[in-house]
Short mmCIF file of C-alpha atoms and ligand atoms in Angstrom, two decimals:
data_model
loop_
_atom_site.label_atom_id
_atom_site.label_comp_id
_atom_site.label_asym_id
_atom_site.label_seq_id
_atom_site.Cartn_x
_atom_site.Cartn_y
_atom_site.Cartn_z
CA UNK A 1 -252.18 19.03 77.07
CA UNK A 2 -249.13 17.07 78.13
CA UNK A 3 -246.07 18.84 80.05
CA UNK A 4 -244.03 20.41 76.96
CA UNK A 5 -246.70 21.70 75.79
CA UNK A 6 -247.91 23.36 79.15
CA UNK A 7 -243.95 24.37 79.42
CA UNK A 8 -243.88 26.24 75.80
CA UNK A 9 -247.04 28.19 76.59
CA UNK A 10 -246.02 29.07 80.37
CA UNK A 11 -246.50 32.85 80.22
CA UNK A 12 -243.39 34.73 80.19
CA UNK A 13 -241.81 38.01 79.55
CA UNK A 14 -239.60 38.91 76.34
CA UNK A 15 -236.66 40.40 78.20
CA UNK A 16 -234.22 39.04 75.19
CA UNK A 17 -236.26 39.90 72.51
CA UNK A 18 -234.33 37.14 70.57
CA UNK A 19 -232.97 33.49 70.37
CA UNK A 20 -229.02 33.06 71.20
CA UNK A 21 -227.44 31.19 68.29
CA UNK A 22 -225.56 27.82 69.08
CA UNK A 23 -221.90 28.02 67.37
CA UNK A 24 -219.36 25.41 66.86
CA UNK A 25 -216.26 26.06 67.87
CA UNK A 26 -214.06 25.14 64.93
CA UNK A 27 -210.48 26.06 66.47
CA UNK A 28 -211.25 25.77 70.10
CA UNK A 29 -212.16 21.67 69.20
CA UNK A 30 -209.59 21.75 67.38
CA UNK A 31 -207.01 22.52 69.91
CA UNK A 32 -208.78 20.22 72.58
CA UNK A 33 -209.43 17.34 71.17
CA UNK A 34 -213.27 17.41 71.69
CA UNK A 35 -216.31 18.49 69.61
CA UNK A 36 -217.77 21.50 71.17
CA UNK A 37 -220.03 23.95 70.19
CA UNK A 38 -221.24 27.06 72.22
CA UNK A 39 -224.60 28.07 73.19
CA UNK A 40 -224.29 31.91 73.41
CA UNK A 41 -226.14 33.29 76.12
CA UNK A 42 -223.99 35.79 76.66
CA UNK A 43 -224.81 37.57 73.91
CA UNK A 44 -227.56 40.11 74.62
CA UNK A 45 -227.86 43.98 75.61
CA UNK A 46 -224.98 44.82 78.65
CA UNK A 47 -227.94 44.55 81.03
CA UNK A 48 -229.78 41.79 80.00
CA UNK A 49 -226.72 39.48 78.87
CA UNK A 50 -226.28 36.18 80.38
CA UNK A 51 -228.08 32.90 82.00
CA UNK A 52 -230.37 34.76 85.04
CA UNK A 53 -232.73 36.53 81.63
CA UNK A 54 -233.96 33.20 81.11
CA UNK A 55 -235.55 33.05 84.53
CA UNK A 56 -236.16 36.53 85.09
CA UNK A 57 -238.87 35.83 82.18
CA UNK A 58 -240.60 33.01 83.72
CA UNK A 59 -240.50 35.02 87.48
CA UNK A 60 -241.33 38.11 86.65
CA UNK A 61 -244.22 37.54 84.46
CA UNK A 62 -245.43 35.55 87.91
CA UNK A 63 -244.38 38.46 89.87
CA UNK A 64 -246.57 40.87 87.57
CA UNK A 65 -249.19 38.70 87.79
CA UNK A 66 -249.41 39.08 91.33
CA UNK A 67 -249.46 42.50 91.08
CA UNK A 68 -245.88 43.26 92.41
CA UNK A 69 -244.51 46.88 92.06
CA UNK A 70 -240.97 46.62 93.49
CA UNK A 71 -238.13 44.04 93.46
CA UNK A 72 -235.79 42.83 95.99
CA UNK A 73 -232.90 40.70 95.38
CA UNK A 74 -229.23 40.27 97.17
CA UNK A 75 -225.97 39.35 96.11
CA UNK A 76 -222.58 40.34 95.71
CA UNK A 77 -221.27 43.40 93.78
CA UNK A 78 -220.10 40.78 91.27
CA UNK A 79 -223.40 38.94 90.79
CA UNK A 80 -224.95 39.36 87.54
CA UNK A 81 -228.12 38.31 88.57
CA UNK A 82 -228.85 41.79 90.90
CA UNK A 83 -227.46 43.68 87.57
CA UNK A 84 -229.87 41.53 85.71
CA UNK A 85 -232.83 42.19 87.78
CA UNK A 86 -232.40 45.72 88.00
CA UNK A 87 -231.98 46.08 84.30
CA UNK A 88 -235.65 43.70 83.60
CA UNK A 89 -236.96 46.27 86.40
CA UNK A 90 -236.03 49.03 84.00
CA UNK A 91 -237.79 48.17 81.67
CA UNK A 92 -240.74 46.91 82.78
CA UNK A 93 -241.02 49.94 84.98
CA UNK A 94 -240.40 48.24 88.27
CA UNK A 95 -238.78 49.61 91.23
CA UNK A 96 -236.07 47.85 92.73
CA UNK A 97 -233.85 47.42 95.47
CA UNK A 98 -230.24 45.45 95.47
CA UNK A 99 -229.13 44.11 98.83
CA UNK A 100 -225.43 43.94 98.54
CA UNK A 101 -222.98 41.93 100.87
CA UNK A 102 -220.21 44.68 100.71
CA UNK A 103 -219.10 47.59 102.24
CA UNK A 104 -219.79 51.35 101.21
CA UNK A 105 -217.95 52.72 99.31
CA UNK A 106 -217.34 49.91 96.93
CA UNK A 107 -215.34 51.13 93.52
CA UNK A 108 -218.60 51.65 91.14
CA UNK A 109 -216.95 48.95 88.24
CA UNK A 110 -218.38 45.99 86.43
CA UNK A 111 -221.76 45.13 87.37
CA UNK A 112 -221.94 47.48 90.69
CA UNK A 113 -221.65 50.56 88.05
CA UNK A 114 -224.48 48.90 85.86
CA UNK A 115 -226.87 47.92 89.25
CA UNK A 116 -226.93 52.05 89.30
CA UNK A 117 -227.37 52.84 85.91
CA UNK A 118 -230.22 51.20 85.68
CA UNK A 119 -232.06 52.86 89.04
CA UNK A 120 -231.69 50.38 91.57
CA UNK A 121 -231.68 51.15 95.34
CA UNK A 122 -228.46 49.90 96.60
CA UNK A 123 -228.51 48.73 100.35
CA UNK A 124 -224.85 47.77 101.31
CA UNK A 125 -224.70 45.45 104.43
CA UNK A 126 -221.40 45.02 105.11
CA UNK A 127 -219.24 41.41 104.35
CA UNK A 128 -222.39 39.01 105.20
CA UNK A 129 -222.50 34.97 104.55
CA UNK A 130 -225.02 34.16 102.27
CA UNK A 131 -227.80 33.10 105.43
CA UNK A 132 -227.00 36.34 106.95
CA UNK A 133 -226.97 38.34 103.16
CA UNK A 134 -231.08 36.60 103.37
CA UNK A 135 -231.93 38.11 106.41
CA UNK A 136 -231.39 41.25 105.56
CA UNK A 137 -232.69 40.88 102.31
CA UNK A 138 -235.96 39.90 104.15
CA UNK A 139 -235.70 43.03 106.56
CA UNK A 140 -235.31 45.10 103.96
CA UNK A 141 -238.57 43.58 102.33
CA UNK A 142 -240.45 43.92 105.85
CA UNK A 143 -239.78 47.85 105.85
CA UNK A 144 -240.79 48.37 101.81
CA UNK A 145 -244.09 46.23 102.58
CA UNK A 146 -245.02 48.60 105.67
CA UNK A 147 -244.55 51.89 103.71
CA UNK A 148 -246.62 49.82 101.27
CA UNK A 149 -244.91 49.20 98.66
CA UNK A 150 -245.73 45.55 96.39
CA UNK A 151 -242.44 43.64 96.70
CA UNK A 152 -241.69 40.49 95.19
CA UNK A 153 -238.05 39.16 96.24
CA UNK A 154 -235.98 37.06 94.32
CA UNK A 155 -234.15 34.79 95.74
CA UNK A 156 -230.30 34.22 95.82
CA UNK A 157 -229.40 34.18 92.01
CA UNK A 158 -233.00 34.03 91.09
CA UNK A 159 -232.94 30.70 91.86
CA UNK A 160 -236.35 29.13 92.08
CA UNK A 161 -238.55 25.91 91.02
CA UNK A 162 -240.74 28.30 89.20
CA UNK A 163 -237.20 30.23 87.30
CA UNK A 164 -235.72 26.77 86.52
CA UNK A 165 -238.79 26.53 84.17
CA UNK A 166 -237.06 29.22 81.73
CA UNK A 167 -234.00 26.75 81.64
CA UNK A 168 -236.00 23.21 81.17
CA UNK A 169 -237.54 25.85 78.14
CA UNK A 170 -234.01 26.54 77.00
CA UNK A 171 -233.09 23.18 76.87
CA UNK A 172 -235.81 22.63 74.22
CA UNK A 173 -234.27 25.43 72.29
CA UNK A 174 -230.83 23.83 71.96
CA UNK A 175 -232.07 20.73 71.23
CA UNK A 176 -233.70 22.03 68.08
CA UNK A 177 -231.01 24.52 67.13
CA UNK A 178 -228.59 21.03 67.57
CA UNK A 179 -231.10 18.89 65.70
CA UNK A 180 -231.08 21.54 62.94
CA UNK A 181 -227.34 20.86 62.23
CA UNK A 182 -227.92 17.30 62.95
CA UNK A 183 -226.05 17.40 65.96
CA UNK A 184 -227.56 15.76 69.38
CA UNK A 185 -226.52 16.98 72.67
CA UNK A 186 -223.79 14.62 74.31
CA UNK A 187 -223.36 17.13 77.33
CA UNK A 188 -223.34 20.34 78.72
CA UNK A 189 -220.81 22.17 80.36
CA UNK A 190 -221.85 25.05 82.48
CA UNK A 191 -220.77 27.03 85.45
CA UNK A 192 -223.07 26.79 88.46
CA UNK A 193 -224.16 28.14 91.63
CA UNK A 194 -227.42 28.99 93.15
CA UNK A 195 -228.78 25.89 90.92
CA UNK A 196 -231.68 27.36 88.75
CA UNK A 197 -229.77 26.80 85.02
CA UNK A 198 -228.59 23.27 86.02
CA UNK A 199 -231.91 21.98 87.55
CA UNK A 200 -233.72 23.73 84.69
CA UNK A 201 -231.50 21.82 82.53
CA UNK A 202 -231.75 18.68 83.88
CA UNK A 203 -235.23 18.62 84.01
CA UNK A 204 -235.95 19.97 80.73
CA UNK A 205 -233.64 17.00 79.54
CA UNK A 206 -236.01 14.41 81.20
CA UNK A 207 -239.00 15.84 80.17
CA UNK A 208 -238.01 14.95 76.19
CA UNK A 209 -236.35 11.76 77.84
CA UNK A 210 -232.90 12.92 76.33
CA UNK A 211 -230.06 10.99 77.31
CA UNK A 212 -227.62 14.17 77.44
CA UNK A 213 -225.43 14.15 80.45
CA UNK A 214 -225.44 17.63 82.39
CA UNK A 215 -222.55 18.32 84.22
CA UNK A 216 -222.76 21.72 86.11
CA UNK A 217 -219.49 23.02 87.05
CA UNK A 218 -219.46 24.60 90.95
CA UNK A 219 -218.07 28.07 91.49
CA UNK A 220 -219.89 29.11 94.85
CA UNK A 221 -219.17 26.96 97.51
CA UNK A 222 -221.68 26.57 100.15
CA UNK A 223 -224.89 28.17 98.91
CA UNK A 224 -227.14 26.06 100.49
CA UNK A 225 -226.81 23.51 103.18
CA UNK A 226 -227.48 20.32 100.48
CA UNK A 227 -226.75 21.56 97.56
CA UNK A 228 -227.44 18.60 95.28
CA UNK A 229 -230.84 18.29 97.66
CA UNK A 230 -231.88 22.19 97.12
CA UNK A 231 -231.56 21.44 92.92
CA UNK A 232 -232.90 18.39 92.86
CA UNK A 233 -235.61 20.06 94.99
CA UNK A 234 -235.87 23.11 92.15
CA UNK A 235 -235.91 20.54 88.97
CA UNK A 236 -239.36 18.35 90.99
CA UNK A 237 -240.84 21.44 91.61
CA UNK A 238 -240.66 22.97 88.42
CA UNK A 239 -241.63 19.84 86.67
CA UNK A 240 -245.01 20.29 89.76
CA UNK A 241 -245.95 23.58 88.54
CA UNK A 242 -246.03 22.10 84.60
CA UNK A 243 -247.85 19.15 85.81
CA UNK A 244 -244.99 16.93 84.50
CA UNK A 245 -244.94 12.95 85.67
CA UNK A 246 -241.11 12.61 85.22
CA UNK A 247 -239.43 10.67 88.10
CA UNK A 248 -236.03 12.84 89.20
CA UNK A 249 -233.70 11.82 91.49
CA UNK A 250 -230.45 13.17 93.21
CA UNK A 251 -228.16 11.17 90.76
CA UNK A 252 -229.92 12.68 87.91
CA UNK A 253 -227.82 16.29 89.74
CA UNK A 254 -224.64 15.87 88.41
CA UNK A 255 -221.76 18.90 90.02
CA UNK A 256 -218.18 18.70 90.33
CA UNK A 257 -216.45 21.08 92.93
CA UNK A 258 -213.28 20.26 91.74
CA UNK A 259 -212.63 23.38 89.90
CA UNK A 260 -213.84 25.82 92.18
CA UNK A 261 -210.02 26.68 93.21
CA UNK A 262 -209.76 28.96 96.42
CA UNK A 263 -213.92 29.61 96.34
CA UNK A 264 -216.25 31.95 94.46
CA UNK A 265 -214.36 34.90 92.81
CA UNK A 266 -210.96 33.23 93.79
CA UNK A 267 -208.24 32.01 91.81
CA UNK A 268 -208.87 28.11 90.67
CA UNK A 269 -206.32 26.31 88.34
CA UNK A 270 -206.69 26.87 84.74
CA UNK A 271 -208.94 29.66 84.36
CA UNK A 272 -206.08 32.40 82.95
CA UNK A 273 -205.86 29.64 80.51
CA UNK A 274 -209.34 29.01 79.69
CA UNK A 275 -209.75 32.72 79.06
CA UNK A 276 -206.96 32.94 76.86
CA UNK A 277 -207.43 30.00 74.98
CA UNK A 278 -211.67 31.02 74.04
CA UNK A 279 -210.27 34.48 73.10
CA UNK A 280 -207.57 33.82 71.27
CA UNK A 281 -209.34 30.35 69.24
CA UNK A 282 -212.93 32.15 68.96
CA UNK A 283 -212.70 35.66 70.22
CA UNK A 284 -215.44 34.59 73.25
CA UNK A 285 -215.09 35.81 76.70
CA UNK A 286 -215.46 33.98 79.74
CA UNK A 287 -214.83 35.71 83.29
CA UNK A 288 -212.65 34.42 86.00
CA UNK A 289 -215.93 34.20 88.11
CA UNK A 290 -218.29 32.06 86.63
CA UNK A 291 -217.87 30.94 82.98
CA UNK A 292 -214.11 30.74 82.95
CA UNK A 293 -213.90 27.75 86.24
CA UNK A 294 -217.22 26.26 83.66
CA UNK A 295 -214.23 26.42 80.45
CA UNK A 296 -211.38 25.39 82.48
CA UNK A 297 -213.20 22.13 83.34
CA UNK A 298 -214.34 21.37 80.12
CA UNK A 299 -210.66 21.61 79.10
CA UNK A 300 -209.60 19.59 81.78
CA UNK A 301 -212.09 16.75 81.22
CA UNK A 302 -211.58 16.97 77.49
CA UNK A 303 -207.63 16.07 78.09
CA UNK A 304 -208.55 13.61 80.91
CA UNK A 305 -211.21 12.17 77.59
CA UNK A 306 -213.85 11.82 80.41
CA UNK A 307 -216.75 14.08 77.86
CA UNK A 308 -218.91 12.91 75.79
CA UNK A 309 -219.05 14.45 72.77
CA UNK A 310 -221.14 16.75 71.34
CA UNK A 311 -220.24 19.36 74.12
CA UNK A 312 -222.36 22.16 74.72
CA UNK A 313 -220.39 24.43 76.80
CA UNK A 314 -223.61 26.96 77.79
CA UNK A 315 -221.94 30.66 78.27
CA UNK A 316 -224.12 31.76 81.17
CA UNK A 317 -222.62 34.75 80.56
CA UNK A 318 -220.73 37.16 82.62
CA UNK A 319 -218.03 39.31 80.66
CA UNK A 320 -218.83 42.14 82.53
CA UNK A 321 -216.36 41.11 85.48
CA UNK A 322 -213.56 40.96 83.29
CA UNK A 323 -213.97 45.22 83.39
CA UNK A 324 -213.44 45.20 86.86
CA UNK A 325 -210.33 46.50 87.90
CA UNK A 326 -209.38 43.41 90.46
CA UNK A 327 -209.67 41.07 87.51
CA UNK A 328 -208.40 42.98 85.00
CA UNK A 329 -205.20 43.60 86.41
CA UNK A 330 -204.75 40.18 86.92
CA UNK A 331 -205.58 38.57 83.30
CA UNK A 332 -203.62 41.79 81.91
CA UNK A 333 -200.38 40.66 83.96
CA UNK A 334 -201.02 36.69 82.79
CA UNK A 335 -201.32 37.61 79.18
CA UNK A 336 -197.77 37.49 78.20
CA UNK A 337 -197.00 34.33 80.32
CA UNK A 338 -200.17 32.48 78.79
CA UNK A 339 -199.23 33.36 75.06
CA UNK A 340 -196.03 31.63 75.77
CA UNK A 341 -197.63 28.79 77.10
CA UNK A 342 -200.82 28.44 74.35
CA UNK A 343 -201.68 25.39 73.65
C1 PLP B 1 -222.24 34.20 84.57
C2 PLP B 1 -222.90 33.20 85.45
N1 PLP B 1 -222.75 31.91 85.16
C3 PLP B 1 -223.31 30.95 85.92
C4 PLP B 1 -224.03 31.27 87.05
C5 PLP B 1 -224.63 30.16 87.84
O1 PLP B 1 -225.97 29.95 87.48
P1 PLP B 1 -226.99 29.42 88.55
O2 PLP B 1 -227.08 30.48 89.61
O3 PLP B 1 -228.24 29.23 87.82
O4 PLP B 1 -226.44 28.17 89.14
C6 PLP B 1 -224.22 32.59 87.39
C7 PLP B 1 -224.99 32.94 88.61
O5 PLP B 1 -224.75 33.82 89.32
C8 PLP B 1 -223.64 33.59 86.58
O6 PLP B 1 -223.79 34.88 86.85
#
């Protein structure tokens, strides 16, 4: 059996119970210049919406398989992977506890309200750096395991080289939806941080020796000490655990910080306008936190003509922070100011 093949039958769960539809973006192109089209993983139920789904299937199958009873993972009251883990715990009838980098109380909005809904334990820490949000994370494991609970802990955005697996599948996907309306894939635009879409991406795009250029957007600065090392790290595992002979090297990682702005969940150039402009063209939604820095780029680099066309700009999701008051305020007092300035 060679690699894609091992890759399409890895065993996984069905936490999206269906396959996100790739859209071209008829006025949005228009206005920019560029050929893009959308693949819309944001679409899904409120809890299971967005990029970390795709890796939750691979992981958590794993985790099952290994008999684990309760999750762990940490992150920020922001991140959508915690809301997306305790959602797949849900319903797969996992316990599971949040570690949260925040203070108590927090205001229970966007994906902090959701993390409850859906049962999770939530263990605020107090403002931690991402190292110190992992320690506790593995504390808190230490004390479920000795009042013997099964944990399995996720790591920081469910970032792993056996998760990227669910993103070198997804690649497949949307080269077949492309191929279906003729279309190849010239790149990809997405936002990134802890690394598990863009290595899954890039490796699933050497594994059917594409030449599509991924270019993964930063919006976390500082997640891990290398950061092009730690994904280029997640892409050779991965491609390990399928058994795939594909030679990967750190200038097949290809990140641009430059429109990360003040840092992650911080103002960056051109994101009120990305926002505006995807609404207003298609009637998407991207969030000031992840997939709007991803949309401002692609706008940016469309202008600057540095993007290959077709562009796939991959909507990892994320709408949910847009119903948080902090950021709602502040697209709600751009909104007359941007519709003066629409492109
Ligand atoms: C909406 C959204 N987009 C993009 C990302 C980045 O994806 P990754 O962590 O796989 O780099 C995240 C991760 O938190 C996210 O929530």
């Amino acid at each position: 059996m060679n690699a894609l093949d091992t890759l399409a039958q890895l065993p996984r769960l069905d936490l999206r119970r269906f396959t996100s539809p790739v859209q071209y973006l008829e006025r949005f192109s228009a206005k920019i210049g560029v050929e893009v089209w959308c693949k819309r993983d944001d679409i899904g139920t409120v809890g299971l919406a967005g990029n970390k789904v795709r890796k939750l299937e691979v992981e958590l199958a794993h985790a099952i398989a290994q008999g684990a009873r309760h999750l762990v993972a940490e992150g920020s009251r922001l991140s959508n992977a915690v809301r997306a883990v305790a959602a797949a715990a849900a319903t797969t009838g996992l316990r599971c506890t949040l570690v949260l980098c925040h203070d108590e109380p927090c205001e229970p909005v966007g994906n902090l309200l959701l993390d409850g809904l859906f049962g999770a334990h939530l263990r605020f820490v107090g403002n931690a750096s991402w190292p110190e949000l992992a320690q506790h994370a593995e504390a808190v494991v230490t004390e479920l395991e000795n009042a013997g609970e099964r944990v399995y802990r996720l790591p920081i955005g469910c970032a792993s080289e056996r998760s990227s697996l669910g993103f070198a599948l997804a690649y497949a996907e949307l080269r077949a939806q492309m191929a279906a309306q003729g279309r190849e894939v010239g790149t990809i635009v997405h936002a990134s941080s802890s690394g598990g879409t863009h290595s899954g991406l890039v490796l699933g795009n050497a594994l059917h020796g594409s030449p599509s250029k991924i270019r993964g957007i930063v919006v976390a600065g500082e997640v891990y000490d290398d950061v092009p090392g730690q994904y280029l790290a997640f892409a050779r595992g991965g491609a390990r655990l399928i058994g795939a002979e594909v030679e990967l090297t750190r200038s097949d990682i290809n990140l641009t910080e430059d429109y990360l702005g003040d840092g992650y969940g911080l103002p960056a150039p051109g994101v009120m306008e990305a926002i505006d402009l995807l609404a207003t063209t298609e009637g998407i939604l991207v969030d000031p936190v992840y997939s709007a820095k991803a949309v401002a780029a692609l706008i940016d680099l469309a202008v600057r003509k540095e993007l290959e066309g077709p562009v796939v700009f991959w909507h990892t999701g994320g709408y949910h922070a847009l119903f948080d008051p902090h950021y709602s305020r502040k697209v709600w007092a751009e909104i007359e100011r941007l519709s003066a300035v629409r492109l």
